[in-house]
Amino acid sequence: MTTIPRSNLFYQSRLSRPMLDRAEGIYLYDTSGKRYLDGSSGAMVSNIGHSNANVLAAMKAQMDKATFGYRLHFQNEPAETLARMTAERMPEGLDRVFFVSGGSEAVESTIKLARQYALAIDEGSRWKVISRYPSYHGGTLGAVALTGYDPLTRPFSPMMREMPKVPAPLCYLDRDNLSDHDRGLKYAEMLRDEIIAQGPETVLAFIMEPVGGASTGALVAPDSYYGRIREICDEFGILLIYDEVMTGAGRTGAFVASEHWGVVPDIVALSKGFAAGYAPLGAMVAQGAIVEKVLDAGGFMHGFTYAGNPLACAAGCAVLEEMDRLGLVDNASVMGDRLKAELGALMARYPFIGDVRGKGLLLAFELVSDRETMTPLPKALNAYNRLVDLAYERGLIIYSRRTRGGLEGDHFLVCPPLIITEDQIGEIIVTLIDCLDTMAAEMDLPVNR
Ligand code: PMP
């Protein structure tokens, strides 16, 4: 007998989530009328909140004119304007913009541009892109080869050329006697050692998430790490790629996170908050000198059908305008500090919160069975699913992952839209306390009341 599926759709697993009806501001509503606070902006996407009237009006106006014009047949105003607006917001020199439809396409584009640049300057021996472990760079096979997250990469290992990895600076797990500064340098030197081991003439680029996303749970390295990584790349003529798919568009309290450390990467990948969920959109932004060399050498052999879609770009322009009008980059910083302090305060009540980390409104907490040793909770407790489910029941959405390479540890990203207010932060914390109390009772975890 054929089993009739509940849904013809599938993603990672069978679907069991409520049906979305509508969304407004920081709230989503299911078809039963239940309200959910979007505590993770979806997957760190909805930076300006849902149903922003000005963005919808700009999209409608563009829809009435043209929704598609193939990039090789026509240029279009929204794409030109968005490229200019993006370049104006990026660090000096990052002024050439290539549009795509999402984060994985943006990452693929960065490595293909890097490779064609090496060929254009007669350095064809360079092809290895070193990345970090753990990390997440996307779902397409080129991005999977860069990703350091075993459950997502292992099935495909025969089908791709896995790229070399260096340890991500999971400094909060280190029990050495080094200062933060020296620990940052220690991890940066691991890149230098790996470049030498690989043969510097074979290394094309190094790619990193400046603040970790799903794989590491808002991991921030010590300040010393960032500048030293730039120096090491320069020493060997290796391109530095920042994957700012999650951190970009204001999420960490700067338009791109690289600004926090005064580092100028060679190429940057953007998506998620860039069009904030109003359209599938991403961008690669590169230094003009790199792009010019590739164009002079015969052109960039790469592109996607929907690139520079006028409707998506009109949405992108309106999102950036709204970010300016509402001061959202600053709000991410102010509200991020507040939310981080409130999450930090929960550590007194819950000894099983081992770490609270992040920057701006890219924040996470990690659960452990022992804060001293940072031993993860037993996997069998399935804490990362349970806490998310408890939050769902209470109308709060948070985002969880197994951390430390996908094999152990539970972390939870708390990343609400950048429009969040103090009162709404209070709402998140009250709900989280209810969830953590319930989970502690179920799993027999200690609570200091
Ligand atoms: N890079 C990073 C840092 C990401 O967080 C993601 C998405 N989580 C991607 C790349 C891939 O983006 P997408 O899912 O839009 O293809």
Short mmCIF file of C-alpha atoms in Angstrom, two decimals, residues 23 25 66 78 92 136 144 166 172 211 233 261 291-293 301-302 308 329 333 349 398 406 427:
data_model
loop_
_atom_site.label_atom_id
_atom_site.label_comp_id
_atom_site.label_asym_id
_atom_site.label_seq_id
_atom_site.Cartn_x
_atom_site.Cartn_y
_atom_site.Cartn_z
CA ALA A 23 4.50 38.21 9.31
CA GLY A 25 7.80 43.49 12.31
CA ALA A 66 9.73 45.01 -15.10
CA PRO A 78 17.95 48.89 -9.53
CA GLU A 92 37.67 51.44 0.97
CA TYR A 136 29.86 26.78 7.19
CA VAL A 144 30.80 22.20 0.77
CA VAL A 166 42.90 25.11 9.94
CA TYR A 172 36.63 29.57 24.89
CA VAL A 211 32.06 36.10 13.38
CA CYS A 233 47.89 36.39 3.57
CA TRP A 261 39.06 45.14 13.17
CA VAL A 291 38.19 42.52 -11.06
CA GLU A 292 40.02 44.66 -13.62
CA LYS A 293 42.75 42.02 -14.08
CA MET A 301 33.81 32.98 -16.76
CA HIS A 302 30.94 32.67 -14.31
CA GLY A 308 21.01 41.39 -11.04
CA VAL A 329 23.42 49.32 12.24
CA SER A 333 25.15 47.45 18.37
CA ARG A 349 20.81 30.99 37.31
CA ILE A 398 15.62 30.45 18.23
CA GLY A 406 28.90 19.24 14.29
CA GLU A 427 10.03 39.29 26.07
#
